[in-house]
Coordinates of C-alpha atoms and ligand atoms in Angstrom, one line a residue:
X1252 CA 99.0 -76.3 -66.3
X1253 CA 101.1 -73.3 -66.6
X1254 CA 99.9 -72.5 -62.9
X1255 CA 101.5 -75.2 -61.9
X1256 CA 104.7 -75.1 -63.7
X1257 CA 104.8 -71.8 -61.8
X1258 CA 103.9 -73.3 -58.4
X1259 CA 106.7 -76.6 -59.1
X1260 CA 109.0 -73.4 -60.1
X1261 CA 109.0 -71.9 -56.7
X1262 CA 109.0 -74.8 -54.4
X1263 CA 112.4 -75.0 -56.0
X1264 CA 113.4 -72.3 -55.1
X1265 CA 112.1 -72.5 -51.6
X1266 CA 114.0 -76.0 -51.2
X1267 CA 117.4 -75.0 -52.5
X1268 CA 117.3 -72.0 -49.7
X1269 CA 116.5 -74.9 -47.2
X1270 CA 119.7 -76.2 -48.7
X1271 CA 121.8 -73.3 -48.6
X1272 CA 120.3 -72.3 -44.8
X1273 CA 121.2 -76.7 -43.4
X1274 CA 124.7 -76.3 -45.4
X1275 CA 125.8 -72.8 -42.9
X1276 CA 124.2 -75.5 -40.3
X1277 CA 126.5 -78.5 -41.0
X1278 CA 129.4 -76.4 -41.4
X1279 CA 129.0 -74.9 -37.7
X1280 CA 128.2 -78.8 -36.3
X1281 CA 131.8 -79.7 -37.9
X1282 CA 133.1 -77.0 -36.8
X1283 CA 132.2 -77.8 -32.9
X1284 CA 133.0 -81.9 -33.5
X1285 CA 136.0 -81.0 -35.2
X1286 CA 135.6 -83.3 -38.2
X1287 CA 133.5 -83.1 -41.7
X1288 CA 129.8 -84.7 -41.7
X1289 CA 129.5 -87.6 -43.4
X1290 CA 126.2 -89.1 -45.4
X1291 CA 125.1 -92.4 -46.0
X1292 CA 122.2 -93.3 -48.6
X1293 CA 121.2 -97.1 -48.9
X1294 CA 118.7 -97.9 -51.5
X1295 CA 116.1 -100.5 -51.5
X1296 CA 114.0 -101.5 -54.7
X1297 CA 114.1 -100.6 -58.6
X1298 CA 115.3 -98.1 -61.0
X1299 CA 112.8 -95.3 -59.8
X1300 CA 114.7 -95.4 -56.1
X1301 CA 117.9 -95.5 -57.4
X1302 CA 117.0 -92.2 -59.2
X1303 CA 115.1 -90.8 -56.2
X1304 CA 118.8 -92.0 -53.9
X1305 CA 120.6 -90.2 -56.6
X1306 CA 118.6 -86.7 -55.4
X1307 CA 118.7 -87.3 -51.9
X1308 CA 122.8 -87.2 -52.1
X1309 CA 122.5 -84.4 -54.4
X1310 CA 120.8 -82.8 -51.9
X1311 CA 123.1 -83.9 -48.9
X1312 CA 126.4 -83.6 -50.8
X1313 CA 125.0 -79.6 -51.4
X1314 CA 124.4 -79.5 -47.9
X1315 CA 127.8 -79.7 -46.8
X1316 CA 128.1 -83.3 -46.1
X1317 CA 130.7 -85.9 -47.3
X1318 CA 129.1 -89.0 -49.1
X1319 CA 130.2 -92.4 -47.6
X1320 CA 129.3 -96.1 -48.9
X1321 CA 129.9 -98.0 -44.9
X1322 CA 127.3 -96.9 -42.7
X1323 CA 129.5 -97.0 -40.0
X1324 CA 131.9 -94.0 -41.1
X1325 CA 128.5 -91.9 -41.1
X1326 CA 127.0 -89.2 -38.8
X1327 CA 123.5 -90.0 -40.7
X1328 CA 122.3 -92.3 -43.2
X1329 CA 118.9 -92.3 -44.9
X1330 CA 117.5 -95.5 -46.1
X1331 CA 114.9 -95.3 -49.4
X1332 CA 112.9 -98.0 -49.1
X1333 CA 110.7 -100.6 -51.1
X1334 CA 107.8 -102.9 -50.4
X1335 CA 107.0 -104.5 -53.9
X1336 CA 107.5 -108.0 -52.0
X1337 CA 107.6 -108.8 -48.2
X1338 CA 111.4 -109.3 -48.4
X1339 CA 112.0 -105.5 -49.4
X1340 CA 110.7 -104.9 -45.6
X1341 CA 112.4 -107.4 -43.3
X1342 CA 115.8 -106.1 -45.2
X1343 CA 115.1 -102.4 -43.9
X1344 CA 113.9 -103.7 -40.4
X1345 CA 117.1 -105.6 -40.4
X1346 CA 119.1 -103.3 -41.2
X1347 CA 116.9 -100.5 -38.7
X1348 CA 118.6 -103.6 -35.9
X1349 CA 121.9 -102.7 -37.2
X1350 CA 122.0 -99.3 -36.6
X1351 CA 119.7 -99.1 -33.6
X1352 CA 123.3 -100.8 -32.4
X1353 CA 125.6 -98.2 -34.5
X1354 CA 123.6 -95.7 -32.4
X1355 CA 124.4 -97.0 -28.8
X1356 CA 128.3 -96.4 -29.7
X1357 CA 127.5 -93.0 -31.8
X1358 CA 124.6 -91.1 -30.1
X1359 CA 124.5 -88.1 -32.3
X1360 CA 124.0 -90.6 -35.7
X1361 CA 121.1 -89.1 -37.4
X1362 CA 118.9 -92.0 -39.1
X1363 CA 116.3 -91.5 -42.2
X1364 CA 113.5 -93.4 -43.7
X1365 CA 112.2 -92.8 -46.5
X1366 CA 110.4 -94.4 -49.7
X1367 CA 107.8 -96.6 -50.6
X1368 CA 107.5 -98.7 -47.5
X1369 CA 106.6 -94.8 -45.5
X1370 CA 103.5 -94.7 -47.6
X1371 CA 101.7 -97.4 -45.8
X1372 CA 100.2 -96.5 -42.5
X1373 CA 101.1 -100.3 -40.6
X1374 CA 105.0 -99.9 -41.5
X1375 CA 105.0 -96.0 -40.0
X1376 CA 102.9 -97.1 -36.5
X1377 CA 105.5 -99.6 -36.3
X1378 CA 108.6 -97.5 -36.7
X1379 CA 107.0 -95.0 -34.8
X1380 CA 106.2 -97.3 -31.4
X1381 CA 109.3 -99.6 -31.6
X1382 CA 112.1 -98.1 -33.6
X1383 CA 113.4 -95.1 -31.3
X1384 CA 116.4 -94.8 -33.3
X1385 CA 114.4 -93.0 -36.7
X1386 CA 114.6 -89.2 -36.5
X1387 CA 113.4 -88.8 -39.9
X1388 CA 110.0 -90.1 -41.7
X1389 CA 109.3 -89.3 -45.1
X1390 CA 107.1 -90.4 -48.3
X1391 CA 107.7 -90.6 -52.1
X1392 CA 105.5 -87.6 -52.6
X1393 CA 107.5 -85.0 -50.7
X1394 CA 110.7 -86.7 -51.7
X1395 CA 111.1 -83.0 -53.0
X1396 CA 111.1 -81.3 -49.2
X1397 CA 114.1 -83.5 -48.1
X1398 CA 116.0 -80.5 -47.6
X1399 CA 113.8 -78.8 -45.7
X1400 CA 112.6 -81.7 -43.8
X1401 CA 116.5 -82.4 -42.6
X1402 CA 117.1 -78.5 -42.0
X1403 CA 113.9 -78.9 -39.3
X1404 CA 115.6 -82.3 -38.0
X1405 CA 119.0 -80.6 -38.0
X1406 CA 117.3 -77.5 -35.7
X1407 CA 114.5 -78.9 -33.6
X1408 CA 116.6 -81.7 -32.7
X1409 CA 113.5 -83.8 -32.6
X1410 CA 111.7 -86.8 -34.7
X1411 CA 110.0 -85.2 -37.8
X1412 CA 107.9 -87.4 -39.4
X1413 CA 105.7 -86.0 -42.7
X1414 CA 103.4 -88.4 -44.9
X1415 CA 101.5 -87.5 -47.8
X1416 CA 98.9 -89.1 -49.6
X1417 CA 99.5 -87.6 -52.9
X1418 CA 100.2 -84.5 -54.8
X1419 CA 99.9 -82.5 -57.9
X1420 CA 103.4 -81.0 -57.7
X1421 CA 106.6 -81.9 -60.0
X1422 CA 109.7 -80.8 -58.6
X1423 CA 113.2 -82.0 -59.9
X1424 CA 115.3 -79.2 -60.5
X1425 CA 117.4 -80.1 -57.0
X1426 CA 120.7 -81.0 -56.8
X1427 CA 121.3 -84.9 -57.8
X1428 CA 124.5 -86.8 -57.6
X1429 CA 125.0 -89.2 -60.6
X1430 CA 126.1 -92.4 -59.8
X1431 CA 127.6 -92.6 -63.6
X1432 CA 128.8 -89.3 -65.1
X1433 CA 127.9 -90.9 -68.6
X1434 CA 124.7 -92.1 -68.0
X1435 CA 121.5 -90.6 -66.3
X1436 CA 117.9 -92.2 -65.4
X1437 CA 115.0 -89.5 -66.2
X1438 CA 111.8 -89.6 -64.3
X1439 CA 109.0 -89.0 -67.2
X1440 CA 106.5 -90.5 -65.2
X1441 CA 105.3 -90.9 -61.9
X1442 CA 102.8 -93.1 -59.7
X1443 CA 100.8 -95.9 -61.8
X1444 CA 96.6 -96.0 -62.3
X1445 CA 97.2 -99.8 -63.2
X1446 CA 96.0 -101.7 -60.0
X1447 CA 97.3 -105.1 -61.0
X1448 CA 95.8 -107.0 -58.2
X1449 CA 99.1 -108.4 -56.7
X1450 CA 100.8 -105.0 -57.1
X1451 CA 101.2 -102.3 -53.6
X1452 CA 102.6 -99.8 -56.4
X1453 CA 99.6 -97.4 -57.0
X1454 CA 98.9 -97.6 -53.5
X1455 CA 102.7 -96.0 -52.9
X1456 CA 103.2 -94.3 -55.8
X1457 CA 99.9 -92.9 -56.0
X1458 CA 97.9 -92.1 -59.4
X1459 CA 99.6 -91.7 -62.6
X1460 CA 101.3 -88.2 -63.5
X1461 CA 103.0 -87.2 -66.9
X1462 CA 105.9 -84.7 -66.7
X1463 CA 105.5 -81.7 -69.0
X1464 CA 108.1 -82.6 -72.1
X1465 CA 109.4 -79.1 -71.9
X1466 CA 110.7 -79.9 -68.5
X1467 CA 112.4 -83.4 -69.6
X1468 CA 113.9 -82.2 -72.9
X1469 CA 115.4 -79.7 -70.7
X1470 CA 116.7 -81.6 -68.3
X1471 CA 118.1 -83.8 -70.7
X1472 CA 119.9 -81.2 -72.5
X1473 CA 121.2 -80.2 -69.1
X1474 CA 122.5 -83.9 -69.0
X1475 CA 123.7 -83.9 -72.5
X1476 CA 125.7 -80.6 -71.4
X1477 CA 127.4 -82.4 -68.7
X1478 CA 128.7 -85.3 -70.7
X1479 CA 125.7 -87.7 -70.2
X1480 CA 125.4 -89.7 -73.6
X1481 CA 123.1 -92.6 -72.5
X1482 CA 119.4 -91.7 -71.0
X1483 CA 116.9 -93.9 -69.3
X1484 CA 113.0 -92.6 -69.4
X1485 CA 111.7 -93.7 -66.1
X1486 CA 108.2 -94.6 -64.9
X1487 CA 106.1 -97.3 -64.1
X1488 CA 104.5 -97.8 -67.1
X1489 CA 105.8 -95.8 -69.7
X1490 CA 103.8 -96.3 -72.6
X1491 CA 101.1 -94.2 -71.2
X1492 CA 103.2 -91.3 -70.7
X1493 CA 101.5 -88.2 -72.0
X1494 CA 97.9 -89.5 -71.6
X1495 CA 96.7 -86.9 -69.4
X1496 CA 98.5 -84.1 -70.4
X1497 CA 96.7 -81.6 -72.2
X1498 CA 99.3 -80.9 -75.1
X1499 CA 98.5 -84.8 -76.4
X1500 CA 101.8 -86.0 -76.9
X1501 CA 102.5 -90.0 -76.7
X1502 CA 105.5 -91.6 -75.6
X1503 CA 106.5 -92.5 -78.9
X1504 CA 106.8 -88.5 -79.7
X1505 CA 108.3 -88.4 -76.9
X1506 CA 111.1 -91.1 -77.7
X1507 CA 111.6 -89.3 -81.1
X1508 CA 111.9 -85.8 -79.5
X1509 CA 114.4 -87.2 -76.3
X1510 CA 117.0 -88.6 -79.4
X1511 CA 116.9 -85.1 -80.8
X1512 CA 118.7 -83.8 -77.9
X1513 CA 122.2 -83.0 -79.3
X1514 CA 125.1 -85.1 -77.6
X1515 CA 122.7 -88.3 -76.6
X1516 CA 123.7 -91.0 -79.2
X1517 CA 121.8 -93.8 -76.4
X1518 CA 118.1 -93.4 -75.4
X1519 CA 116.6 -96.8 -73.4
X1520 CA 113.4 -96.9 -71.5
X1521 CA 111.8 -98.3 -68.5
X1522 CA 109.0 -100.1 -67.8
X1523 CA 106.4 -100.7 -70.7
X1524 CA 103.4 -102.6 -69.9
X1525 CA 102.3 -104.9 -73.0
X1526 CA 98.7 -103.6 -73.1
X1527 CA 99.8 -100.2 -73.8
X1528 CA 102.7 -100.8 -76.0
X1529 CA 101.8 -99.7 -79.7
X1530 CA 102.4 -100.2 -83.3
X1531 CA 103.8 -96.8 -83.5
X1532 CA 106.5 -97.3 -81.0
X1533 CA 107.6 -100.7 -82.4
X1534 CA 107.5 -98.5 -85.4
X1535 CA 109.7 -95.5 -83.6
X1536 CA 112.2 -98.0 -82.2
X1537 CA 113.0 -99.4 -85.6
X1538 CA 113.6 -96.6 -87.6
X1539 CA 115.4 -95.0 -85.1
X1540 CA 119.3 -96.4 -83.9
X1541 CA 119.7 -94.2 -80.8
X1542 CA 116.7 -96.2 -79.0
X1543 CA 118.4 -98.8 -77.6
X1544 CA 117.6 -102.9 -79.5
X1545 CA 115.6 -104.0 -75.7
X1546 CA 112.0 -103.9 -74.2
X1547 CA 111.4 -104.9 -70.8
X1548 CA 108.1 -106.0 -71.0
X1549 CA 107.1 -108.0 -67.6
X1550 CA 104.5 -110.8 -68.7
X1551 CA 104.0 -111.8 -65.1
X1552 CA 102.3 -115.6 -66.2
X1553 CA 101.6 -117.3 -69.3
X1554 CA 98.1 -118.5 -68.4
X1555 CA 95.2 -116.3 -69.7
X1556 CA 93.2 -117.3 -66.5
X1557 CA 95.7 -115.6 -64.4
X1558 CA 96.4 -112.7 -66.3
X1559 CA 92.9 -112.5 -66.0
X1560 CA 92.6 -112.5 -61.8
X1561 CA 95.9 -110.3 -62.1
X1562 CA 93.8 -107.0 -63.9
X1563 CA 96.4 -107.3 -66.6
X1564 CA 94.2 -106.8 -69.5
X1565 CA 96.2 -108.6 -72.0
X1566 CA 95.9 -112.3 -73.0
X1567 CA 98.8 -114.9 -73.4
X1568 CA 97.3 -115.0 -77.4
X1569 CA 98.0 -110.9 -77.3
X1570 CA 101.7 -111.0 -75.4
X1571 CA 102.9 -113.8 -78.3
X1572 CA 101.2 -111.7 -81.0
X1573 CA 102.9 -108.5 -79.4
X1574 CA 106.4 -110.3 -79.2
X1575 CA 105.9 -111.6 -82.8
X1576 CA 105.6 -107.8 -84.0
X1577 CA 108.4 -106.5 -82.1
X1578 CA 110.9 -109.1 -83.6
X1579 CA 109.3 -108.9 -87.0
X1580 CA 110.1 -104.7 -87.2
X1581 CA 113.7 -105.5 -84.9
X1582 CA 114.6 -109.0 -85.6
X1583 CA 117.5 -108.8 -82.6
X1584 CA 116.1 -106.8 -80.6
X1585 CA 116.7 -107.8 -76.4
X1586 CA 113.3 -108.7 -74.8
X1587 CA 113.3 -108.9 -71.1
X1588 CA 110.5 -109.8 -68.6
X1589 CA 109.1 -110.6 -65.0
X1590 CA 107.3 -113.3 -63.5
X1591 CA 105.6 -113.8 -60.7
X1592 CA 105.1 -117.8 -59.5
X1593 CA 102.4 -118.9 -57.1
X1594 CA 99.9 -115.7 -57.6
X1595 CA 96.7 -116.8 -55.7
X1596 CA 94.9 -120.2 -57.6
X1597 CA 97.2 -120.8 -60.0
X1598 CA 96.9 -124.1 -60.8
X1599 CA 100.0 -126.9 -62.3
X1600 CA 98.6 -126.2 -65.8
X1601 CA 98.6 -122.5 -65.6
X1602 CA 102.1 -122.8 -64.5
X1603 CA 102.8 -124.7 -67.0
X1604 CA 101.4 -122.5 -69.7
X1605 CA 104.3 -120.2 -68.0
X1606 CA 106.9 -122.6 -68.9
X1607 CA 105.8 -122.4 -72.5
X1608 CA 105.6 -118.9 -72.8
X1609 CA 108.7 -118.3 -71.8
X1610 CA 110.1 -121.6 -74.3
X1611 CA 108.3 -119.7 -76.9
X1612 CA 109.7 -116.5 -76.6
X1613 CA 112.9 -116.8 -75.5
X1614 CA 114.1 -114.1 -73.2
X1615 CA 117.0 -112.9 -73.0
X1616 CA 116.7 -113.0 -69.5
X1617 CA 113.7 -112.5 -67.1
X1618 CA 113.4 -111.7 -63.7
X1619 CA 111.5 -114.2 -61.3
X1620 CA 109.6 -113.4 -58.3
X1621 CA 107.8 -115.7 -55.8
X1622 CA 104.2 -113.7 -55.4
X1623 CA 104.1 -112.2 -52.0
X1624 CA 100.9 -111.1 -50.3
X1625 CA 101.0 -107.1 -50.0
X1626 CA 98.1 -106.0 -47.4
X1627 CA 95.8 -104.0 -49.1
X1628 CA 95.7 -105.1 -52.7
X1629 CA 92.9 -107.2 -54.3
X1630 CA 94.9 -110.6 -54.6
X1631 CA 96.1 -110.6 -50.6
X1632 CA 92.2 -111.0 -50.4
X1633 CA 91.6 -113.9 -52.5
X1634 CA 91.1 -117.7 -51.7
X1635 CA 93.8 -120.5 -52.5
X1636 CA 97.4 -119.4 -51.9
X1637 CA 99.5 -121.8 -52.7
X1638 CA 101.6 -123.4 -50.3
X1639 CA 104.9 -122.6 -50.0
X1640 CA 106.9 -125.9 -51.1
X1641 CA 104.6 -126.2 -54.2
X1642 CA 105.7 -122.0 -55.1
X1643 CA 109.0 -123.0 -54.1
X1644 CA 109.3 -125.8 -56.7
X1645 CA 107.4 -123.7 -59.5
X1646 CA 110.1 -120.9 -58.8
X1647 CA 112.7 -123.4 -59.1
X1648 CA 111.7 -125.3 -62.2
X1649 CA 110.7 -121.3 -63.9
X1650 CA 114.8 -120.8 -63.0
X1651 CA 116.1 -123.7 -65.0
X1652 CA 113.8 -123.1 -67.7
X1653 CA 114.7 -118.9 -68.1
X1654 CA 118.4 -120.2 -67.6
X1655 CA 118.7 -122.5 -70.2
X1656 CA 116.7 -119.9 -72.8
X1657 CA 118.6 -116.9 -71.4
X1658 CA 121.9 -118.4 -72.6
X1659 CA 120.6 -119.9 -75.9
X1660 CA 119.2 -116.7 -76.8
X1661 CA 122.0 -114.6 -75.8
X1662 CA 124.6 -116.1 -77.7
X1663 CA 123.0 -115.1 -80.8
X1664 CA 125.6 -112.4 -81.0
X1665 CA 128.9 -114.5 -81.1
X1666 CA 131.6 -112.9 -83.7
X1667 CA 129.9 -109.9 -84.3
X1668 CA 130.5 -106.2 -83.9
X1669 CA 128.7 -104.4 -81.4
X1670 CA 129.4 -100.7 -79.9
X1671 CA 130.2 -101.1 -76.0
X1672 CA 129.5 -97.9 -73.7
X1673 CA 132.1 -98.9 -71.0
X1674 CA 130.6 -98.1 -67.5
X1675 CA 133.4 -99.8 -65.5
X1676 CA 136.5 -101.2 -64.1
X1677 CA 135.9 -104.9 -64.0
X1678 CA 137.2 -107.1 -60.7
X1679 CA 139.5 -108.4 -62.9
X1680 CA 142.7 -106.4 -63.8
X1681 CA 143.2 -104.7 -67.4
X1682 CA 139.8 -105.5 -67.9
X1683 CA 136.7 -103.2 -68.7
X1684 CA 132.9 -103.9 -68.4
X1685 CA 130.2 -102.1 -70.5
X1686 CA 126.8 -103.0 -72.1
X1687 CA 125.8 -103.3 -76.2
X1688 CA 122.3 -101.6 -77.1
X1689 CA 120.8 -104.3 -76.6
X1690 CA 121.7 -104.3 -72.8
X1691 CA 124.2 -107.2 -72.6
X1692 CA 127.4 -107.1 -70.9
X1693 CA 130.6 -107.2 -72.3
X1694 CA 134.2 -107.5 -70.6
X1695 CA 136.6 -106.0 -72.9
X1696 CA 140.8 -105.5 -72.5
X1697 CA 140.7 -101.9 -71.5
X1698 CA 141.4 -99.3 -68.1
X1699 CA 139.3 -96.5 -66.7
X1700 CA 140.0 -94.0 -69.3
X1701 CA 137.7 -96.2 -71.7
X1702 CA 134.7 -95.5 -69.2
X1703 CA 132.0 -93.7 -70.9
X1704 CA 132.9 -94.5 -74.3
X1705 CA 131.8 -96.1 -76.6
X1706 CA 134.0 -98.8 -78.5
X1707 CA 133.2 -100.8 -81.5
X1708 CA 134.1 -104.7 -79.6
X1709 CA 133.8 -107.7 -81.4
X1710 CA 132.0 -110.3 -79.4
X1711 CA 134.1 -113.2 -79.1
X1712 CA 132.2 -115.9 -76.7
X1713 CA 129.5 -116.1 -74.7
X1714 CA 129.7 -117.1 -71.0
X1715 CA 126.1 -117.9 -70.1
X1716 CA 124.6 -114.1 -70.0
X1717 CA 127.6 -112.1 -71.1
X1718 CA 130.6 -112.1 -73.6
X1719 CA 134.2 -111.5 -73.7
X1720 CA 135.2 -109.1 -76.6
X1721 CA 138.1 -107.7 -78.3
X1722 CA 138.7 -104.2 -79.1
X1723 CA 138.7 -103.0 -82.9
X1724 CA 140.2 -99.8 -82.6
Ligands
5AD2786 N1 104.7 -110.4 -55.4 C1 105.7 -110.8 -56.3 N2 106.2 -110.0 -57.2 C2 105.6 -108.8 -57.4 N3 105.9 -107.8 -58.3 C3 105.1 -106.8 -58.0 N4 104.3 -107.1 -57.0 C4 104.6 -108.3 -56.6 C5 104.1 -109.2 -55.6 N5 103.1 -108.8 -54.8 C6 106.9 -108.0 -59.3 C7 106.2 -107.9 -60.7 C8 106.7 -106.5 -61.2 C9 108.1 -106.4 -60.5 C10 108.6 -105.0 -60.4 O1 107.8 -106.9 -59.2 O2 106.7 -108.9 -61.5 O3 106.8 -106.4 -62.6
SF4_2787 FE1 102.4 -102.7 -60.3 FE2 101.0 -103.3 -62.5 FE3 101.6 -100.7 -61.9 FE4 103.6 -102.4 -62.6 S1 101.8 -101.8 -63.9 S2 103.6 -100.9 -61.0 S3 102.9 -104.3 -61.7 S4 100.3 -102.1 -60.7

């Protein structure tokens, strides 16, 4: 372990020369095109790549290049990629058409790929026979050798192109550029030993790995120091976080420990898996304000016989019985899922056994997905998909439904008080939009000194999924 810590220690020390070595590099480039690089990172996917995006500007903006939004403005752009669902892919090849075209009018555009989609062999033989215009190939585990992966593309002026299967190492202490100076997402986790049979994650993301405490309670009070006052513990499955580290420490000990941290009054969490959820979290969360009142805890389908062929290893009985103990220790508490519609066999009843779960429990909101068939995973191998028109009129039906629950549950709020953490500017003017612990928005009379604090705002209406509020101090 501690040979390890050592090892993660000076691979970061090796990358941040890489850094300091392609900065002299970019400066001498500007120098001879007579004008500043520029850097463009698009991000595909969930939470965990918009943390890993957050590193690789961190590491670019260290390197001497300017950060851009457009794409066009850039002299490179890296794109992190996901491939949770077939649609995650045609966007990147779409947008790989785009600047194959950006690159006939600027030849010297420099274009990355990195992410989840890198890790599967098909998706690199492709990029590598008919995309010409990617210089750069990397994976999610040597996310950490960006830098010296771009110093090499930067000097050898050829493709590079590195894939791992896996690794032991841990290395975050690189730069990273916050998209909100307020509020910071924390990898605790990495890689998931789940194998839900629908699910490409754990062939991606590789097997599950705990981060030492030491090193997150650090980080955080790194954070803290900076002015961060809201934290989000990231990983795939949270709840299992610690299982394999040899100092025994569970994620509820870990929660207790994180809202510790001086100068973090806001600690929310990302993703749990109901199997692995315990009593003694539900049990942490309640007795302890800073954990923020919402659980996103992806149910996937309300039939048992599906749940079942999924590898979930819960039962609809144990979800409703899990919900039921969550509300009974934090009767208001936010609860937040996913479902997938049309996962191999499912049948009209089993769908509709969806429909109730979610009538039952009434989400505050959930997120619906049509199943798509990921090659390589148990499910793309099993007998009776369903068609496409009866999927698409599941998913529709599933949308009303979450809808109509999502806004009567939501309003359960209306006239009270509730601390906001304003994170921005809203599209309308003299307006302000931030989120109440139990991760609902509110837009509140306000201007862009409010951002990142947080005001006591009493909720006046609901509209649907969010309220308008009015300031009380
Ligand atoms: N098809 C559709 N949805 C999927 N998800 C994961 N894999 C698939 C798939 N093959 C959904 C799950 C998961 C969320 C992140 O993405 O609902 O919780
Ligand atoms: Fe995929 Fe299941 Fe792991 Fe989530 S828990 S990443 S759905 S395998």
């Amino acid at each position: 372990m501690e040979e390890l810590r050592a090892k993660n220690r000076e691979e970061e020390i090796r990358q941040n020369d890489y850094i300091k070595m392609t900065a002299e590099k970019v400066r001498r480039i500007a120098d001879l095109r007579g004008h500043a690089l520029k850097a463009c990172v698009v991000t595909f996917g969930c939470q965990m790549n918009a943390r890993d995006s957050e590193k690789l500007k961190g590491i670019l903006a260290e390197s001497g290049f300017l950060m851009t939004e457009e794409e066009q403005d850039a002299d490179l752009v890296i794109c992190n990629t996901c491939t949770v669902r077939e649609n995650a892919d045609q966007h990147v090849y779409g947008r790989l058409g785009r600047l194959t075209g950006l690159k006939k009018k600027k030849p010297d555009l420099i274009v990355g790929l990195c992410g989840c989609m890198m890790q599967e062999d098909h998706v690199v033989r492709k990029i590598r026979k008919s995309y010409p215009v990617v210089d750069l190939i990397f994976g999610t585990h040597n996310l950490y050798t960006f830098p010296e992966l771009l110093y090499r593309r930067l000097t050898e002026g050829k493709r590079v192109v590195e894939l791992w299967d896996g690794t032991d190492m841990i290395v975050e202490n690189l730069p990273v550029r916050r998209k909100y100076s307020f509020k910071s997402g924390v990898n605790i986790m990495f890689g998931c030993d789940n194998f839900c049979s629908y699910c490409i994650v754990p062939y991606v993301r590789g097997r599950e790995r705990s981060r030492n405490p030491a090193d997150i309670l650090d980080e955080i009070g790194r954070l803290a120091g900076d002015g961060v006052k809201e934290i989000m513990l990231l990983g795939q499955n949270v709840n299992s976080y610690g299982k394999k580290l040899d100092g025994a420490i569970t994620f509820s000990e870990l929660l207790t420990k994180v809202c510790g941290v001086p100068g973090i009054e806001r600690v929310r969490f990302m993703t749990s898996h109901p199997k692995d959820l315990s009593d003694d979290l539900i049990r942490v969360i309640a007795e302890n304000e800073k954990i923020c009142r919402h659980i996103h805890l992806p149910v996937q389908s309300g039939s048992s016989r599906i749940l079942k062929n999924m590898n979930r290893h819960y039962t609809r009985e144990e979800y409703l019985g899990l919900v039921d103990r969550i509300r009974e220790a934090v009767p208001d508490i936010s609860l937040t899922t996913d479902i997938i519609v049309g996962f191999p066999g499912e049948t009209e009843e089993d769908f509709l056994d969806t429909m109730s779960l979610v009538e039952k429990v009434g989400f505050d909101s959930a997120f619906t997905f049509i199943y798509s068939r990921r090659t390589g995973t148990p499910a793309a191998r099993m007998e009776d998909q369903i068609p496409d028109d009866v999927v698409h009129s599941r998913f529709d039906r599933l949308l009303d439904l979450v809808k109509q629950t999502g806004e009567e549950r939501s309003s359960r709020f209306t006239g009270q008080m509730k601390d906001v953490l304003v994170e921005d500017v809203n599209r309308e003017p003299g307006y302000v939009s931030g989120r109440i612990s139990e991760n609902i928005t509110v837009h509140l009379p306000g201007d862009e000194s409010d951002i990142g604090k947080i005001i006591p705002v009493r909720l006046e209406s609901c509209r649907g999924f969010y309220y308008f509020g009015t300031r009380q101090s």
